CSV table of C-alpha atoms in Angstrom, one decimal:
chain,number,residue,atom,x,y,z
A,75,UNK,CA,5.8,34.0,7.1
A,76,UNK,CA,5.4,30.3,6.5
A,77,UNK,CA,6.5,29.3,3.0
A,78,UNK,CA,3.9,27.6,0.8
A,79,UNK,CA,4.2,23.9,1.1
A,80,UNK,CA,5.5,22.2,-2.0
A,81,UNK,CA,6.8,18.8,-3.2
A,82,UNK,CA,10.1,17.4,-4.2
A,83,UNK,CA,10.6,17.1,-7.9
A,84,UNK,CA,12.3,13.8,-8.6
A,85,UNK,CA,14.5,13.1,-11.6
A,86,UNK,CA,14.1,9.4,-12.1
A,87,UNK,CA,16.6,7.7,-14.4
A,88,UNK,CA,15.5,6.0,-17.6
A,89,UNK,CA,16.6,2.7,-16.0
A,90,UNK,CA,14.4,3.3,-13.0
A,91,UNK,CA,11.4,4.3,-15.2
A,92,UNK,CA,12.0,1.2,-17.3
A,93,UNK,CA,11.7,-1.0,-14.1
A,94,UNK,CA,8.0,0.0,-13.7
A,95,UNK,CA,5.7,-2.7,-15.0
A,96,UNK,CA,2.4,-1.3,-16.1
A,97,UNK,CA,-0.5,-3.8,-16.3
A,98,UNK,CA,-2.6,-4.7,-19.3
A,99,UNK,CA,-4.6,-1.5,-18.8
A,100,UNK,CA,-1.3,0.5,-18.7
A,101,UNK,CA,-1.6,1.2,-15.0
A,102,UNK,CA,0.5,0.7,-11.9
A,103,UNK,CA,-0.7,0.7,-8.3
A,104,UNK,CA,0.5,3.6,-6.1
A,105,UNK,CA,0.5,3.6,-2.3
A,106,UNK,CA,0.6,7.0,-0.6
A,107,UNK,CA,2.0,7.0,2.9
A,108,UNK,CA,2.2,10.0,5.2
A,109,UNK,CA,5.8,11.0,5.6
A,110,UNK,CA,5.3,12.3,9.2
A,111,UNK,CA,3.0,9.7,10.8
A,112,UNK,CA,3.8,6.7,8.6
A,113,UNK,CA,0.1,6.1,8.1
A,114,UNK,CA,-0.9,4.4,4.8
A,115,UNK,CA,-3.3,7.0,3.3
A,116,UNK,CA,-4.6,5.5,0.2
A,117,UNK,CA,-3.9,3.2,-2.8
A,118,UNK,CA,-4.8,4.3,-6.3
A,119,UNK,CA,-3.6,4.0,-9.9
A,120,UNK,CA,-1.2,5.8,-12.2
A,121,UNK,CA,-0.4,5.5,-15.9
A,122,UNK,CA,2.9,6.4,-17.4
A,123,UNK,CA,1.7,10.0,-17.9
A,124,UNK,CA,0.5,10.6,-14.4
A,125,UNK,CA,3.6,9.0,-13.0
A,126,UNK,CA,5.7,11.4,-15.0
A,127,UNK,CA,3.6,14.3,-13.8
A,128,UNK,CA,3.8,13.2,-10.2
A,129,UNK,CA,7.6,12.9,-10.3
A,130,UNK,CA,8.0,16.1,-12.3
A,131,UNK,CA,5.7,18.3,-10.3
A,132,UNK,CA,6.2,16.8,-6.8
A,133,UNK,CA,2.5,16.4,-6.4
A,134,UNK,CA,0.4,13.2,-6.6
A,135,UNK,CA,-1.5,12.8,-9.9
A,136,UNK,CA,-3.5,9.6,-10.2
A,137,UNK,CA,-5.4,8.0,-13.0
A,138,UNK,CA,-9.1,7.5,-12.2
A,139,UNK,CA,-10.3,4.2,-13.6
A,140,UNK,CA,-14.0,5.0,-13.0
A,141,UNK,CA,-13.8,8.4,-14.7
A,142,UNK,CA,-11.1,7.4,-17.2
A,143,UNK,CA,-9.3,10.7,-16.6
A,144,UNK,CA,-6.3,12.1,-14.8
A,145,UNK,CA,-6.9,13.2,-11.3
A,146,UNK,CA,-4.7,15.8,-9.7
A,147,UNK,CA,-5.2,15.0,-6.0
A,148,UNK,CA,-6.4,18.1,-4.2
A,149,UNK,CA,-7.5,20.1,-7.2
A,150,UNK,CA,-11.2,20.0,-6.0
A,151,UNK,CA,-10.7,19.3,-2.3
A,152,UNK,CA,-7.5,21.3,-1.6
A,153,UNK,CA,-6.1,18.2,0.1
A,154,UNK,CA,-2.9,18.0,-2.0
A,155,UNK,CA,-0.3,15.4,-1.5
A,156,UNK,CA,3.2,16.7,-1.9
A,157,UNK,CA,5.8,14.1,-2.8
A,158,UNK,CA,8.8,13.7,-0.5
A,159,UNK,CA,10.2,10.3,-1.6
A,160,UNK,CA,9.2,7.7,-4.2
A,161,UNK,CA,10.0,4.0,-4.4
A,162,UNK,CA,9.2,1.1,-6.7
A,163,UNK,CA,8.9,-2.5,-5.6
A,164,UNK,CA,10.9,-5.6,-6.5
A,165,UNK,CA,8.7,-6.6,-9.4
A,166,UNK,CA,8.0,-3.0,-10.4
A,167,UNK,CA,4.2,-3.3,-10.3
A,168,UNK,CA,3.6,-1.2,-7.2
A,169,UNK,CA,4.9,2.3,-6.3
A,170,UNK,CA,5.3,3.8,-2.9
A,171,UNK,CA,5.2,7.6,-2.3
A,172,UNK,CA,6.0,9.3,1.0
A,173,UNK,CA,3.8,12.3,0.9
A,174,UNK,CA,3.1,15.5,2.9
A,175,UNK,CA,-0.7,15.3,3.1
A,176,UNK,CA,-2.4,18.7,3.1
A,177,UNK,CA,-5.8,19.7,4.4
A,178,UNK,CA,-8.2,17.4,6.2
A,179,UNK,CA,-6.7,14.2,4.8
A,180,UNK,CA,-6.6,11.8,1.9
A,181,UNK,CA,-10.1,10.3,2.0
A,182,UNK,CA,-13.3,11.7,0.3
A,183,UNK,CA,-15.1,10.7,3.5
A,184,UNK,CA,-13.2,13.3,5.4
A,185,UNK,CA,-11.0,10.8,7.2
A,186,UNK,CA,-7.3,11.3,7.2
A,187,UNK,CA,-6.6,7.8,5.8
A,188,UNK,CA,-8.9,5.8,3.5
A,189,UNK,CA,-8.1,2.8,5.7
A,190,UNK,CA,-10.3,4.0,8.6
A,191,UNK,CA,-12.5,0.9,8.8
A,192,UNK,CA,-11.1,-2.0,10.8
A,193,UNK,CA,-12.0,-5.7,10.6
A,194,UNK,CA,-13.3,-7.0,13.9
A,195,UNK,CA,-14.2,-5.0,17.0
A,196,UNK,CA,-15.2,-1.4,16.5
A,197,UNK,CA,-14.6,0.3,13.2
A,198,UNK,CA,-15.1,4.0,13.9
A,199,UNK,CA,-13.0,6.9,12.6
A,200,UNK,CA,-11.0,7.0,15.8
A,201,UNK,CA,-9.8,3.5,15.0
A,202,UNK,CA,-7.0,4.5,12.7
A,203,UNK,CA,-3.9,2.3,12.1
A,204,UNK,CA,-1.3,2.6,14.7
A,205,UNK,CA,1.9,1.3,13.1
A,206,UNK,CA,5.1,3.0,14.2
A,207,UNK,CA,3.3,5.5,16.4
B,212,UNK,CA,11.5,-18.9,27.4
B,213,UNK,CA,10.3,-16.6,24.7
B,214,UNK,CA,6.8,-17.6,23.5
B,215,UNK,CA,6.5,-18.6,19.8
B,216,UNK,CA,5.3,-15.6,17.9
B,217,UNK,CA,1.8,-15.8,16.5
B,218,UNK,CA,-0.8,-13.6,15.0
B,219,UNK,CA,-4.1,-12.2,16.1
B,220,UNK,CA,-7.2,-14.1,14.8
B,221,UNK,CA,-9.7,-11.5,13.7
B,222,UNK,CA,-13.5,-12.2,13.7
B,223,UNK,CA,-14.7,-9.9,10.9
B,224,UNK,CA,-18.5,-9.3,10.8
B,225,UNK,CA,-20.5,-10.3,7.8
B,226,UNK,CA,-21.1,-6.6,7.1
B,227,UNK,CA,-17.4,-5.9,7.1
B,228,UNK,CA,-16.7,-8.8,4.8
B,229,UNK,CA,-19.5,-7.7,2.5
B,230,UNK,CA,-17.7,-4.3,2.2
B,231,UNK,CA,-14.8,-5.9,0.4
B,232,UNK,CA,-15.0,-5.4,-3.4
B,233,UNK,CA,-13.2,-8.1,-5.3
B,234,UNK,CA,-12.2,-7.2,-8.9
B,235,UNK,CA,-13.2,-9.1,-12.0
B,236,UNK,CA,-10.6,-11.7,-11.2
B,237,UNK,CA,-12.0,-12.2,-7.7
B,238,UNK,CA,-9.0,-10.4,-6.1
B,239,UNK,CA,-8.4,-7.5,-3.8
B,240,UNK,CA,-5.0,-5.8,-3.2
B,241,UNK,CA,-3.5,-6.2,0.2
B,242,UNK,CA,-0.9,-3.9,1.7
B,243,UNK,CA,1.4,-5.3,4.4
B,244,UNK,CA,2.8,-2.7,6.8
B,245,UNK,CA,5.3,-3.5,9.6
B,246,UNK,CA,3.5,-2.8,12.9
B,247,UNK,CA,6.7,-1.8,14.6
B,248,UNK,CA,8.5,0.4,12.1
B,249,UNK,CA,5.6,1.5,10.0
B,250,UNK,CA,7.5,0.5,6.8
B,251,UNK,CA,5.3,-0.6,3.9
B,252,UNK,CA,6.6,-4.1,3.2
B,253,UNK,CA,4.8,-5.3,0.2
B,254,UNK,CA,1.6,-5.3,-1.8
B,255,UNK,CA,0.1,-8.5,-3.1
B,256,UNK,CA,-3.3,-10.0,-3.8
B,257,UNK,CA,-5.9,-12.0,-1.9
B,258,UNK,CA,-9.1,-13.8,-3.0
B,259,UNK,CA,-12.0,-14.4,-0.7
B,260,UNK,CA,-10.5,-17.7,0.5
B,261,UNK,CA,-7.1,-16.4,1.3
B,262,UNK,CA,-8.6,-13.3,3.1
B,263,UNK,CA,-10.7,-15.7,5.2
B,264,UNK,CA,-7.6,-17.8,6.0
B,265,UNK,CA,-5.5,-14.6,6.8
B,266,UNK,CA,-8.2,-13.3,9.2
B,267,UNK,CA,-8.8,-16.8,10.7
B,268,UNK,CA,-5.2,-17.9,11.1
B,269,UNK,CA,-3.6,-14.6,12.0
B,270,UNK,CA,-1.0,-14.9,9.3
B,271,UNK,CA,-0.8,-13.5,5.8
B,272,UNK,CA,-2.0,-15.8,3.1
B,273,UNK,CA,-1.9,-14.3,-0.5
B,274,UNK,CA,-3.1,-15.4,-3.9
B,275,UNK,CA,-0.3,-15.7,-6.4
B,276,UNK,CA,-1.5,-14.5,-9.8
B,277,UNK,CA,1.5,-15.9,-11.6
B,278,UNK,CA,1.3,-19.3,-10.1
B,279,UNK,CA,-2.5,-19.3,-9.7
B,280,UNK,CA,-2.3,-20.8,-6.3
B,281,UNK,CA,-2.5,-19.7,-2.7
B,282,UNK,CA,0.7,-18.6,-1.1
B,283,UNK,CA,1.2,-18.9,2.7
B,284,UNK,CA,3.8,-16.2,3.2
B,285,UNK,CA,6.8,-17.8,4.9
B,286,UNK,CA,6.1,-21.4,4.3
B,287,UNK,CA,9.2,-21.8,2.2
B,288,UNK,CA,11.2,-18.8,3.5
B,289,UNK,CA,10.3,-18.9,7.2
B,290,UNK,CA,9.6,-15.1,6.8
B,291,UNK,CA,6.1,-15.3,8.2
B,292,UNK,CA,3.9,-12.2,8.5
B,293,UNK,CA,1.7,-12.4,11.7
B,294,UNK,CA,-1.4,-10.2,11.6
B,295,UNK,CA,-1.9,-7.6,14.3
B,296,UNK,CA,-4.6,-5.4,12.8
B,297,UNK,CA,-6.6,-5.4,9.5
B,298,UNK,CA,-8.3,-2.5,7.7
B,299,UNK,CA,-10.3,-2.1,4.5
B,300,UNK,CA,-10.4,1.2,2.5
B,301,UNK,CA,-13.3,3.5,1.7
B,302,UNK,CA,-14.2,1.8,-1.5
B,303,UNK,CA,-13.4,-1.7,-0.3
B,304,UNK,CA,-10.9,-2.6,-3.0
B,305,UNK,CA,-7.7,-2.5,-1.0
B,306,UNK,CA,-6.9,-4.0,2.4
B,307,UNK,CA,-4.2,-2.9,4.9
B,308,UNK,CA,-2.7,-5.3,7.3
B,309,UNK,CA,-0.4,-4.3,10.2
B,310,UNK,CA,2.0,-7.3,10.6
B,311,UNK,CA,4.8,-8.6,12.7
B,312,UNK,CA,7.3,-9.5,10.0
B,313,UNK,CA,9.5,-12.5,10.9
B,314,UNK,CA,12.9,-13.5,9.6
B,315,UNK,CA,14.9,-11.4,7.3
B,316,UNK,CA,12.0,-9.5,5.8
B,317,UNK,CA,9.2,-9.5,3.3
B,318,UNK,CA,11.1,-9.5,0.0
B,319,UNK,CA,12.4,-12.4,-2.0
B,320,UNK,CA,15.5,-10.3,-2.7
B,321,UNK,CA,16.5,-10.5,1.0
B,322,UNK,CA,15.5,-6.9,1.6
B,323,UNK,CA,13.2,-6.1,4.6
B,324,UNK,CA,10.7,-4.2,2.3
B,325,UNK,CA,10.0,-4.9,-1.3
B,326,UNK,CA,10.1,-1.1,-1.8
B,327,UNK,CA,13.9,-0.8,-1.4
B,328,UNK,CA,14.5,0.9,-4.8
B,329,UNK,CA,14.1,4.6,-4.8
B,330,UNK,CA,13.4,6.9,-7.8
B,331,UNK,CA,16.1,9.5,-8.2
B,332,UNK,CA,19.5,9.6,-6.5
B,333,UNK,CA,20.9,6.4,-5.2
B,334,UNK,CA,18.8,3.3,-4.9
B,335,UNK,CA,20.7,0.9,-2.8
B,336,UNK,CA,19.4,-1.4,-0.1
B,337,UNK,CA,20.2,1.1,2.6
B,338,UNK,CA,17.9,3.5,1.0
B,339,UNK,CA,14.7,2.3,2.7
B,340,UNK,CA,11.6,4.4,3.2
B,341,UNK,CA,11.9,6.6,6.3
B,342,UNK,CA,8.3,7.6,7.0
B,343,UNK,CA,7.5,8.0,10.7
B,344,UNK,CA,11.0,7.0,11.8
């Protein structure tokens, strides 16, 4: 029997958490990248609470600016993102999560990545980014 | 003789450019991903002018919010980012560029990626993201 997929709970140090620079709205940008393919899946926002939940639960929890509420990725779609590794950038205003993307993908359009539209040439769903593959 | 590296000039359609949603400050977030390794290198900002320059010149040109001026990546460091492919996300507020990173890397710290600090465990420079590798 295949075990239920789950995420890695990450114990960040206080020093690491203090390096995160939230903007004037209390938010930090979060990039989700597929740990297997390297595809950039989506970019959304976290506040201090959803960052804490994401690290503590091993599942991506975002803050929806449009709905002004927390957004547990996959709760309605089933397309969970389980955390494998988490990074913060040199000026602390962007986070990078390597995730195990469940279900059909990250995008509400049904595409695996939200970045399925390409500038120039054709821009169909088969035209996904090809880095590192 | 090895040819000088250069970027791909991308002719975006008017429809594609109209799909980009600039925020209240006239900016859109831009993710730069290494086309060879798949590493996420950095996230910075573009306005309409620097997006046009990036697509037209085939090299990454950002908008510096702190300096309030355009920032041709590599002009002072030599660490140019040549564009290979460019994507926009489902709601048009984030761009993804696959780039050929020149020089020592993307980060002003000397690291190849700006995301060289990891939550939890050790967070040294050797602790770079491992997606897709």
